[in-house]
Amino acid sequence: MDGPYTRVLLISANVGSIFEDPDHMLKLWLAEFLKTVQHYEPGLLALHCQEVGGKNYEASMQHVNSFVKSMLGCEELQKYDRVRVFLDEDYTAADKFTALGNLYFIHESIDDVMIWDFVDCKFVPVLGREVLSGNIENVQIKEKAKFPQDFFPDFKWSRKGFIRTRWNIRNCLFDLVNIHLFHDASNIIAMQTSPSVYSNNRKAALLHTLQRFEKDQYDKVPMFIFGDFNFRLDVHQLVSSLTSKTKTHQTKGKKDQIAKLVYSEEGNGKTVLTIETKGFDHHDKHAEVFSKKAKYLRPYDKEIHSYKDKLYEFDISFAPSYPFSEDITDGVSYMKTRCPSWCDRILMSSSAKNIVVSEDKYQPRYDIIGKEICMGDHKPVYLYLHIKRSQGNGLPAWDSGTPRRQLTKSLSINGEVVEVDHLEDINIHDFATFEKEQHLLPEFKNSIRQKRYSAPEQRSKDKLFQQMGRKPSFQEIAKTVQAVEKVLIRWPRRSRTHHHSSSSEDDLDENVSCSDKKKGKVDEGDITVELGESSLAGMGDIVTDKSSIHTTSSDITNTDESNPVTPAKQPYTDALSQADPSNTSQGDGSAVTLEKTTLHDQTVSSSVVKTHAHEADECGPVIDSQVPYPTALGSATLLVKKKGSPRNPSSQSSSSDQRCSCCVIL
């Protein structure tokens, strides 16, 4: 695209109000958004959303599913064959929840695209389409933080913060940061000083973020930071200008505080301006001043000046982006609740300015979307630009000869590859996890966990659900895993007689001698079970024989059944990573063929191991092999294929070597 340059379209959109009326406003919003994308046809489309799920997010979060699927399935975006969607939706984790959404679409014409893993500190290829939703704390290809509460001392709770991603596109490195700063809670308080107390709070939060980026361990690269900064006009000075020839009447409310200010013309008493806590009405001149004479307001847009030595912004020529009417028939009027301001901005570091093409032919365009269409109370703001190639600090460019796998009718949701004939059959929240699922609203909770499977899979799941009477929760499954772990750890042991090599074993039983561990002896008929190459810190290789078991995992140490298993940070795996169905551990007697299975966005190998009949009650229900086990983190399908003759449970054996044929699912 465009020879040596890459087209980039950056969009910031506070989408809170469109979820209040998804049947109408969401459709209008998507139509205007897609018109803009079609017009510019960018190679990289970056959409940063704030207030994902709506202002009343507990009740409206279910509409995010339709919002995301509408984009993934629309005809206008079908040539964007690689997608990364980050949705911070876990409102049950109040100390982490930001309600931010980062959506990135890469055009098929762009061959070399990678994204940064903030834990492993390396770039990984971007392949296929992937949605990461619900609780995304452990996702490694993003950095996320909620602002400390002391930045906003007058408010008990907020959902403000940032999400950062780092990209390498055609060997040009840069950060994309989605940010949401705090608003002005009271117009009356905001106008008392210049700058306002709210402006100072926003400044502290933004400087804190910039300093964090400056001091962290990562290489410094160009940065584009765009979102709802909530920058407001200097209302103190603006009101002084608008009411220079008026008299003021005050109305006091509770605790003798000013509740309303009315400014009237001297002589005729005509009301010029009325200000309340959540009211700002310039009466007859409201539309004229704020819609038609936006240039008149530019001198009062002062908050950006505090960062002029750190951040750059292209000239603004559009009207204030907030607060527009939420009436779907009115796309041009401002609500008379707040002083109209340029809240939504797209800023960049000075180094980012250096990678932007400044030639006349490629001049950046900075504007709003849907000038005459209702887009909610915030008009999305976009910046269309071209960026240079090979600005990546000498990093090797992507090998363009490497074949790229594509997903056309498939996508990965929280690490689980989903293939369906129709996108509408998917609910992305089926694959999401939430820190405190018991706090989800019933109407939202009941709308999820309804995955679609093939007929054989669904029949197996339905049978299991009938046996259990209901679907298991994440906590219940975690307790089952811990119970199985306790059984395995206490499994009787005896000396090994055949060699089996394992160099990474960690001893969990003092009864096994060091010499036996080094020799790795395995008795005839042993079964090898692998949970290896797991990105879960608490899983490793488990090796069992008739009378002994050994595990390489030193991380699964919590056997307290009252606490659920908490997934550790997982190394990022590509959305198209496939399991190796031939992964088989060999033994002299029988072997177990393992299949990869995905829990949340972590890939692990699962299998079935034998256990004592008298210990089966500690593990919960004993379930036959080849039964898919549903979890709150995703679907775990477990399959056993035994080679050779199976053991006969009724055969004669020594008293120390009696075993039943029960199976326990890990």
XYZ file of C-alpha atoms in Angstrom:
666
model
C 0.000 0.000 0.000
C 1.373 3.398 -1.057
C 4.836 2.066 -1.872
C 7.296 2.617 0.965
C 4.646 3.834 3.404
C 1.929 2.155 5.431
C -1.529 3.662 5.757
C -2.656 3.876 9.365
C -6.055 4.872 10.720
C -6.180 5.608 14.461
C -9.623 6.044 16.033
C -10.622 6.926 19.585
C -14.245 6.333 20.568
C -16.003 6.527 23.901
C -18.780 4.025 23.153
C -20.579 4.124 26.490
C -23.862 5.584 25.320
C -24.282 3.458 22.182
C -24.832 0.396 24.376
C -27.779 2.105 26.033
C -29.738 1.794 22.782
C -27.974 -0.979 20.840
C -30.903 -1.671 18.518
C -30.655 1.791 16.973
C -27.584 3.749 18.020
C -25.151 0.862 17.621
C -26.212 0.357 14.006
C -25.785 4.049 13.229
C -22.383 4.077 14.872
C -21.121 1.030 12.977
C -22.357 2.372 9.649
C -20.442 5.654 10.009
C -17.377 3.895 11.368
C -17.261 1.522 8.399
C -17.750 4.381 5.920
C -14.602 5.993 7.278
C -12.650 2.731 7.047
C -13.793 2.174 3.472
C -12.854 5.710 2.517
C -9.252 5.454 3.708
C -8.599 1.699 3.324
C -5.800 1.649 5.919
C -3.217 -1.095 6.202
C -3.539 -0.893 9.983
C -6.820 0.033 11.635
C -6.518 0.745 15.377
C -9.724 1.401 17.318
C -9.462 2.402 20.975
C -12.760 2.264 22.853
C -13.624 3.515 26.314
C -16.622 2.560 28.474
C -16.990 -0.752 26.663
C -20.308 -2.319 27.582
C -22.000 0.954 28.402
C -22.254 3.297 31.315
C -24.393 0.724 33.104
C -21.918 -1.968 32.139
C -23.300 -4.716 34.398
C -26.554 -4.752 32.447
C -25.208 -3.804 29.001
C -22.036 -5.916 28.794
C -23.868 -8.641 26.883
C -24.194 -6.256 23.929
C -20.407 -6.241 23.495
C -20.772 -9.667 21.919
C -22.864 -8.208 19.084
C -20.571 -5.187 18.780
C -17.446 -7.292 18.205
C -19.115 -9.869 15.960
C -20.590 -7.103 13.811
C -17.061 -5.958 13.032
C -15.604 -9.423 12.533
C -18.412 -10.424 10.202
C -18.993 -7.262 8.185
C -18.157 -7.255 4.500
C -16.128 -4.033 4.773
C -13.505 -5.678 7.006
C -13.161 -9.059 5.296
C -9.823 -8.096 3.747
C -8.438 -7.584 7.250
C -7.334 -11.165 7.786
C -5.517 -10.598 11.071
C -7.286 -9.178 14.095
C -6.430 -8.673 17.750
C -9.208 -7.632 20.119
C -8.579 -6.834 23.786
C -11.686 -6.330 25.936
C -11.258 -5.573 29.630
C -14.749 -6.582 30.749
C -14.329 -8.146 34.179
C -16.318 -5.721 36.284
C -16.284 -8.234 39.142
C -12.594 -7.332 39.639
C -13.207 -3.759 40.760
C -9.523 -3.113 41.499
C -8.508 -3.920 37.908
C -11.506 -3.109 35.719
C -10.998 -0.319 33.151
C -13.786 -1.003 30.588
C -11.264 -0.369 27.803
C -11.292 -2.097 24.441
C -8.429 -2.171 21.935
C -9.338 -3.503 18.483
C -6.702 -3.891 15.773
C -7.275 -4.946 12.149
C -4.414 -5.671 9.721
C -5.041 -5.627 5.984
C -4.080 -8.637 3.863
C -1.632 -6.472 1.911
C 0.587 -6.023 4.984
C 2.870 -9.051 5.232
C 5.180 -8.370 8.137
C 3.333 -7.687 11.402
C 4.387 -8.659 14.915
C 3.186 -7.779 18.401
C 5.224 -7.494 21.592
C 5.106 -9.999 24.445
C 5.605 -7.860 27.573
C 6.565 -10.865 29.733
C 8.928 -12.772 27.457
C 10.180 -9.479 25.975
C 10.038 -10.511 22.356
C 7.948 -9.942 19.264
C 5.611 -12.718 18.144
C 3.952 -12.998 14.720
C 0.383 -11.821 14.310
C -1.565 -14.570 12.542
C -5.284 -15.103 12.296
C -8.049 -13.426 14.266
C -8.064 -13.490 18.035
C -10.438 -12.091 20.664
C -9.271 -11.743 24.269
C -12.177 -10.871 26.535
C -13.456 -10.979 30.104
C -10.578 -10.996 32.566
C -7.434 -10.351 30.500
C -4.937 -9.804 33.328
C -2.766 -12.752 32.239
C -2.610 -11.863 28.556
C 1.038 -11.141 27.848
C 0.773 -9.179 24.601
C -0.617 -6.140 26.362
C 0.211 -3.958 29.350
C -2.756 -2.778 31.393
C -3.170 -0.724 34.532
C -5.922 1.013 36.410
C -5.035 4.385 37.896
C -4.512 4.484 41.673
C -7.514 5.857 43.539
C -5.524 8.735 45.038
C -5.489 10.412 41.625
C -9.218 10.966 42.075
C -9.634 11.463 45.854
C -13.172 12.838 45.637
C -14.549 9.648 44.118
C -14.963 6.301 45.803
C -14.480 4.244 42.648
C -13.530 4.673 39.016
C -12.672 2.567 35.968
C -9.986 4.746 34.461
C -6.662 3.437 33.226
C -4.730 2.444 30.114
C -3.926 -0.523 27.854
C -0.703 -0.502 25.856
C 0.327 -2.692 22.931
C 3.574 -2.604 20.942
C 3.760 -3.303 17.216
C 6.346 -4.041 14.572
C 4.888 -3.326 11.145
C 7.306 -3.548 8.255
C 10.128 -3.124 10.751
C 8.635 0.100 12.090
C 8.201 -0.122 15.871
C 5.673 1.885 17.862
C 3.364 1.725 20.874
C -0.401 2.220 20.751
C -1.864 3.298 24.104
C -5.567 3.463 24.921
C -6.234 5.806 27.850
C -9.231 7.079 29.795
C -8.827 9.921 32.294
C -11.331 11.227 34.811
C -14.129 13.664 33.979
C -15.356 16.875 35.596
C -17.870 15.737 38.213
C -19.291 19.189 38.887
C -19.492 22.187 36.567
C -19.672 24.523 39.548
C -16.495 23.165 41.117
C -14.730 23.108 37.742
C -15.290 26.836 37.172
C -13.978 27.951 40.559
C -10.261 27.902 39.699
C -7.982 27.979 36.684
C -6.842 25.287 36.118
C -9.585 23.318 37.802
C -9.053 20.692 40.474
C -10.158 18.077 37.935
C -7.584 19.270 35.438
C -4.870 18.829 38.068
C -6.080 15.281 38.784
C -5.929 14.390 35.099
C -2.473 15.898 34.830
C -1.196 13.777 37.709
C -2.583 10.585 36.156
C -1.255 11.292 32.661
C 2.208 12.324 33.871
C 2.280 9.207 36.024
C 1.589 7.114 32.916
C 4.194 8.859 30.775
C 6.826 8.570 33.500
C 6.021 4.896 33.883
C 6.722 4.352 30.193
C 9.917 6.375 30.412
C 11.295 4.388 33.353
C 10.218 0.841 32.527
C 12.576 -1.910 31.310
C 11.417 -1.868 27.710
C 13.147 -0.164 24.798
C 11.832 3.300 24.088
C 9.925 3.446 20.824
C 7.573 5.979 19.192
C 4.197 6.146 20.886
C 0.677 7.091 19.826
C -1.559 7.641 22.826
C -5.240 8.155 22.044
C -8.424 7.868 24.017
C -10.811 9.890 26.154
C -8.471 12.283 27.953
C -11.508 14.203 29.221
C -9.642 17.456 28.588
C -12.035 20.342 29.297
C -12.036 24.003 28.426
C -10.858 26.413 31.064
C -14.409 27.069 32.264
C -13.301 29.682 34.782
C -11.947 31.957 32.045
C -14.610 31.030 29.488
C -17.475 31.931 31.824
C -15.791 35.240 32.645
C -15.695 36.020 28.929
C -19.286 34.953 28.248
C -20.732 36.880 31.210
C -18.684 40.064 31.238
C -21.793 42.290 31.204
C -24.152 40.339 33.398
C -25.227 40.054 37.002
C -25.177 36.772 38.917
C -27.836 35.078 41.013
C -26.880 32.145 43.241
C -29.049 29.328 44.538
C -27.713 27.274 47.420
C -28.565 23.678 48.206
C -27.534 21.192 50.848
C -24.800 22.126 53.292
C -25.053 25.729 52.120
C -23.200 24.895 48.887
C -23.878 26.620 45.581
C -26.277 24.498 43.537
C -27.056 26.871 40.676
C -25.655 30.011 39.060
C -27.749 32.188 36.747
C -26.141 34.985 34.725
C -28.577 37.641 33.408
C -28.082 40.713 31.255
C -28.105 43.979 33.083
C -31.182 46.043 32.386
C -33.548 43.582 30.666
C -32.781 40.594 32.934
C -32.511 38.131 30.031
C -30.784 34.924 31.098
C -27.474 34.445 29.322
C -25.959 31.434 31.046
C -27.105 28.893 33.616
C -24.654 26.585 35.383
C -25.507 23.671 37.652
C -23.584 20.651 38.890
C -24.591 18.764 35.731
C -25.964 21.601 33.688
C -24.347 24.107 31.318
C -26.789 26.121 29.219
C -25.815 29.123 27.123
C -29.455 29.372 26.062
C -30.045 31.156 22.729
C -26.363 31.232 21.839
C -25.505 27.641 22.797
C -25.442 26.203 19.259
C -23.907 29.339 17.745
C -20.971 29.448 20.151
C -20.162 25.759 20.507
C -21.095 24.377 17.071
C -20.544 27.196 14.606
C -17.757 29.176 16.238
C -15.470 26.417 17.468
C -12.386 28.493 16.641
C -13.546 30.985 19.234
C -13.123 28.282 21.895
C -9.621 27.133 20.938
C -7.786 29.563 23.270
C -9.624 28.025 26.234
C -8.427 24.510 25.374
C -5.417 24.766 27.688
C -4.935 21.349 29.286
C -2.864 20.078 26.383
C -0.302 22.809 27.043
C 0.877 21.010 30.189
C 2.379 18.264 28.006
C 3.821 20.275 25.131
C 7.355 19.086 25.932
C 6.255 15.428 25.927
C 3.352 15.056 23.482
C 2.436 16.454 20.083
C -0.987 16.913 18.472
C -1.933 17.910 14.946
C -4.011 21.051 14.612
C -7.687 20.723 15.509
C -10.192 22.095 13.014
C -13.289 20.184 14.118
C -15.923 21.032 16.701
C -15.688 19.782 20.312
C -16.250 16.026 20.435
C -18.417 16.025 23.589
C -21.276 16.115 24.792
C -23.467 15.514 21.744
C -27.149 14.704 21.890
C -28.071 11.043 22.348
C -31.276 11.498 20.370
C -30.848 9.240 17.322
C -32.628 11.835 15.156
C -30.192 14.609 16.140
C -26.528 14.308 15.241
C -25.435 17.940 15.490
C -26.748 19.397 18.758
C -24.918 19.421 22.063
C -26.547 18.355 25.287
C -26.743 21.131 27.842
C -25.118 19.110 30.581
C -21.446 20.057 30.257
C -19.444 22.746 28.577
C -18.582 21.292 25.128
C -14.928 20.299 24.968
C -12.355 18.338 22.985
C -12.292 15.338 25.300
C -11.249 12.757 22.723
C -7.739 13.241 21.371
C -4.973 11.510 19.439
C -1.526 12.506 20.678
C 1.959 11.219 19.967
C 5.472 11.358 21.313
C 8.063 13.483 19.559
C 9.724 10.316 18.255
C 6.393 9.206 16.768
C 6.184 12.451 14.857
C 9.445 11.446 13.187
C 7.976 8.264 11.686
C 4.926 10.069 10.274
C 5.253 11.044 6.613
C 4.915 14.814 6.246
C 5.003 15.153 2.450
C 2.154 17.172 0.945
C 0.755 14.110 -0.803
C 0.519 12.245 2.497
C -0.582 14.955 4.891
C -2.300 13.561 8.028
C -6.029 14.169 8.479
C -7.409 14.809 11.950
C -11.203 14.912 12.259
C -14.342 13.419 13.809
C -16.596 10.628 12.493
C -20.329 11.116 11.943
C -20.519 14.901 11.923
C -24.249 14.872 11.249
C -25.134 11.409 12.580
C -25.880 10.471 16.173
C -22.812 8.619 17.439
C -23.648 8.857 21.129
C -22.480 11.612 23.458
C -18.903 11.325 22.101
C -18.057 11.693 18.421
C -15.228 9.306 17.501
C -12.024 11.126 16.590
C -9.681 9.780 13.923
C -6.175 10.461 12.655
C -5.283 9.161 9.206
C -1.570 9.128 8.419
C 1.240 7.294 6.680
C 4.180 5.849 8.576
C 7.621 5.068 7.286
C 9.166 1.633 7.014
C 12.396 0.369 8.603
C 12.336 2.613 11.649
C 12.773 -0.315 14.031
C 16.193 0.277 15.609
C 17.888 -2.120 13.238
C 15.683 -5.144 13.961
C 15.606 -7.707 11.146
C 12.609 -7.379 8.904
C 9.989 -10.085 8.617
C 10.807 -12.827 6.149
C 8.214 -12.090 3.493
C 8.781 -15.547 2.030
C 7.333 -17.199 5.124
C 3.851 -18.523 4.336
C 1.070 -16.945 6.351
C -1.744 -19.099 7.635
C -5.130 -17.466 7.499
C -8.449 -17.879 9.227
C -11.456 -17.009 7.143
C -14.334 -18.629 9.000
C -12.411 -19.369 12.173
C -11.119 -17.330 15.031
C -9.492 -17.815 18.398
C -11.312 -16.640 21.531
C -9.197 -16.548 24.673
C -6.867 -19.112 23.136
C -9.513 -21.576 21.979
C -9.804 -21.960 18.224
C -13.444 -21.830 17.194
C -14.747 -22.963 13.826
C -18.349 -22.296 12.953
C -20.308 -21.871 9.762
C -21.981 -18.706 10.986
C -20.430 -16.072 13.207
C -23.781 -15.372 14.823
C -23.582 -18.807 16.455
C -20.741 -17.615 18.694
C -20.966 -15.827 22.014
C -17.487 -14.541 22.833
C -18.329 -14.508 26.532
C -18.718 -18.297 26.486
C -14.926 -18.402 26.512
C -14.331 -15.589 29.012
C -13.447 -15.852 32.675
C -14.409 -13.511 35.478
C -12.690 -13.183 38.814
C -15.914 -13.428 40.805
C -18.489 -15.174 38.668
C -21.000 -15.192 41.501
C -21.195 -11.389 41.164
C -22.293 -11.474 37.517
C -25.823 -10.302 36.918
C -28.148 -13.281 36.315
C -29.284 -12.039 32.901
C -25.662 -11.763 31.733
C -24.544 -14.996 33.388
C -27.422 -16.885 31.794
C -26.487 -15.578 28.353
C -23.042 -17.204 28.360
C -21.598 -20.707 28.549
C -23.708 -21.763 25.543
C -20.965 -22.955 23.184
C -21.806 -24.675 19.906
C -20.102 -27.985 19.199
C -20.272 -30.792 16.708
C -23.053 -33.296 17.282
C -20.855 -36.017 18.922
C -19.196 -33.463 21.192
C -22.510 -31.936 22.155
C -24.049 -35.327 22.964
C -21.121 -36.152 25.226
C -21.408 -32.797 26.952
C -25.151 -33.126 27.362
C -24.684 -36.555 28.959
C -22.162 -35.156 31.397
C -24.390 -32.193 32.213
C -27.275 -34.562 32.939
C -25.096 -36.585 35.280
C -24.083 -33.468 37.150
C -27.512 -31.871 37.035
C -26.006 -28.545 35.927
C -22.925 -26.988 34.386
C -19.816 -26.869 36.604
C -18.377 -23.557 37.682
C -14.725 -22.610 37.421
C -14.287 -22.973 41.167
C -15.787 -26.469 41.147
C -13.477 -27.596 38.378
C -10.472 -26.085 40.153
C -11.349 -28.022 43.303
C -11.634 -31.245 41.289
C -8.184 -30.677 39.805
C -6.751 -30.063 43.266
C -8.420 -33.196 44.643
C -6.952 -35.295 41.825
C -3.568 -33.764 42.505
C -3.745 -34.836 46.155
C -4.542 -38.421 45.115
C -1.663 -38.520 42.679
C 0.824 -37.084 45.145
C -0.103 -39.756 47.739
C 0.054 -42.602 45.233
C 2.140 -45.584 46.627
C 5.599 -45.916 45.195
C 8.057 -48.733 44.638
C 11.342 -49.220 42.887
C 11.544 -48.945 39.140
C 13.102 -51.611 36.930
C 13.055 -50.155 33.416
C 14.713 -47.001 32.153
C 12.657 -43.900 31.411
C 14.493 -40.636 30.909
C 13.243 -37.352 32.322
C 15.783 -34.636 33.097
C 13.410 -32.032 34.509
C 11.691 -34.022 37.236
C 11.027 -32.454 40.619
C 10.585 -34.886 43.492
C 7.308 -34.772 45.374
C 7.909 -37.866 47.548
C 10.770 -38.361 49.950
C 10.344 -42.147 49.644
C 11.826 -42.160 46.151
C 15.595 -42.405 46.275
C 17.874 -40.024 44.406
C 19.406 -42.957 42.553
C 16.017 -44.118 41.355
C 15.201 -40.603 40.192
C 18.451 -40.338 38.276
C 18.014 -43.741 36.702
C 14.371 -43.024 35.899
C 13.380 -46.684 36.182
C 9.865 -47.575 35.101
C 8.109 -50.873 35.703
C 6.471 -52.900 32.950
C 3.029 -51.672 31.997
C 3.677 -48.116 33.191
C 1.555 -45.271 31.865
C 3.097 -41.902 31.046
C 0.839 -38.874 31.414
C 1.978 -35.491 30.182
C 0.688 -32.134 31.228
C 3.869 -30.670 29.861
C 4.683 -27.601 27.801
C 1.912 -25.923 29.653
C 1.873 -22.202 30.006
C 0.184 -22.736 33.338
C 2.870 -22.406 35.984
C 1.178 -25.147 37.963
C 1.373 -28.028 35.470
C 4.196 -30.278 34.334
C 4.948 -33.868 33.334
C 3.405 -36.642 35.419
C 4.758 -40.181 35.144
C 2.989 -43.125 36.753
C 3.448 -46.862 36.964
C 1.539 -49.639 38.726
C 2.667 -48.491 42.119
C 4.361 -45.145 41.724
C 3.829 -41.694 40.301
C 6.162 -38.815 39.710
C 5.518 -35.247 38.621
C 7.846 -32.624 37.258
C 5.724 -29.782 38.513
C 6.992 -27.901 41.504
C 4.457 -25.172 41.062
C 1.239 -27.008 41.993
C 1.534 -26.756 45.728
C -1.831 -25.430 46.784
C -4.042 -28.270 47.969
C -6.475 -26.108 49.828
C -9.817 -27.033 48.304
C -11.309 -23.741 49.444
C -9.195 -21.728 47.028
C -9.615 -22.004 43.263
C -6.653 -22.452 41.003
C -5.424 -19.123 39.676
C -3.854 -19.283 36.220
C -0.347 -17.860 36.124
C 0.825 -15.494 33.467
C 0.987 -17.451 30.266
C 3.518 -17.115 27.455
C 1.699 -15.861 24.420
C 0.854 -18.524 21.852
C -0.283 -17.705 18.361
C -3.975 -17.902 17.624
C -3.337 -20.593 15.037
C -1.061 -22.813 17.099
C -2.269 -26.352 16.600
C -2.039 -29.359 18.897
C 0.059 -32.341 17.912
C -2.385 -35.251 17.897
C 0.462 -37.742 17.680
C 2.026 -36.740 20.967
C 2.365 -40.179 22.533
C 4.465 -41.278 25.493
C 5.829 -44.768 25.091
C 6.008 -47.484 27.748
C 6.565 -51.197 27.821
C 3.007 -52.086 28.735
C 0.604 -49.446 27.538
C 0.773 -45.907 26.286
C -1.491 -42.912 26.389
C -2.003 -40.705 23.361
C -2.387 -37.086 24.402
C -4.339 -34.309 22.820
C -3.848 -30.613 23.369
C -6.722 -28.913 25.094
C -7.221 -25.263 25.831
C -8.166 -23.745 29.142
C -8.803 -20.011 28.851
C -5.904 -18.788 26.656
C -3.445 -21.395 27.855
C -2.681 -24.625 25.995
C -2.091 -27.744 28.058
C -2.022 -31.483 27.407
C -4.592 -33.534 29.252
C -5.135 -37.248 29.726
C -6.542 -39.928 31.972
C -4.677 -41.780 34.737
C -5.672 -44.808 36.778
C -6.306 -44.555 40.473
C -7.446 -46.686 43.388
C -11.149 -47.387 43.655
C -11.060 -46.484 47.311
C -9.594 -43.082 46.468
C -11.984 -42.286 43.645
C -14.444 -40.642 46.001
C -11.848 -37.961 46.768
C -11.721 -37.046 43.102
C -15.407 -36.481 42.547
C -17.249 -38.493 39.911
C -15.312 -41.140 38.001
C -15.831 -40.512 34.303
C -15.048 -42.727 31.343
C -12.453 -41.759 28.786
C -13.239 -39.740 25.656
C -15.524 -37.375 27.559
C -15.192 -33.640 26.920
C -15.117 -31.832 30.259
C -16.673 -28.353 30.167
C -14.973 -25.628 32.163
C -15.550 -21.973 32.892
C -12.289 -21.295 31.086
C -13.201 -23.169 27.943
C -13.726 -26.683 26.695
C -11.278 -29.402 27.685
C -11.782 -32.558 25.615
C -9.948 -35.512 27.121
C -9.188 -38.623 25.086
C -7.407 -41.876 25.914
C -6.161 -44.274 23.271
C -4.422 -47.255 24.809
C -2.077 -49.359 22.736
C -1.593 -53.068 23.371
C -3.698 -55.265 25.567
C -5.547 -53.509 28.363
C -5.058 -54.627 31.902
C -7.623 -57.080 33.160
C -8.947 -55.799 36.466
C -9.875 -59.333 37.458
C -6.439 -60.833 36.787
C -4.388 -62.199 39.650
C -1.729 -59.933 41.111
C 0.217 -59.477 44.284
C -1.379 -57.758 47.255
C 0.870 -54.762 46.777
C -0.089 -54.442 43.140
C -3.865 -54.461 43.068
C -5.431 -51.863 40.835
C -8.898 -51.096 39.623
C -9.795 -49.836 36.168
C -11.297 -46.531 37.288
C -10.219 -43.444 35.426
C -9.927 -39.906 36.722
C -9.981 -36.908 34.446
C -7.288 -34.338 35.020
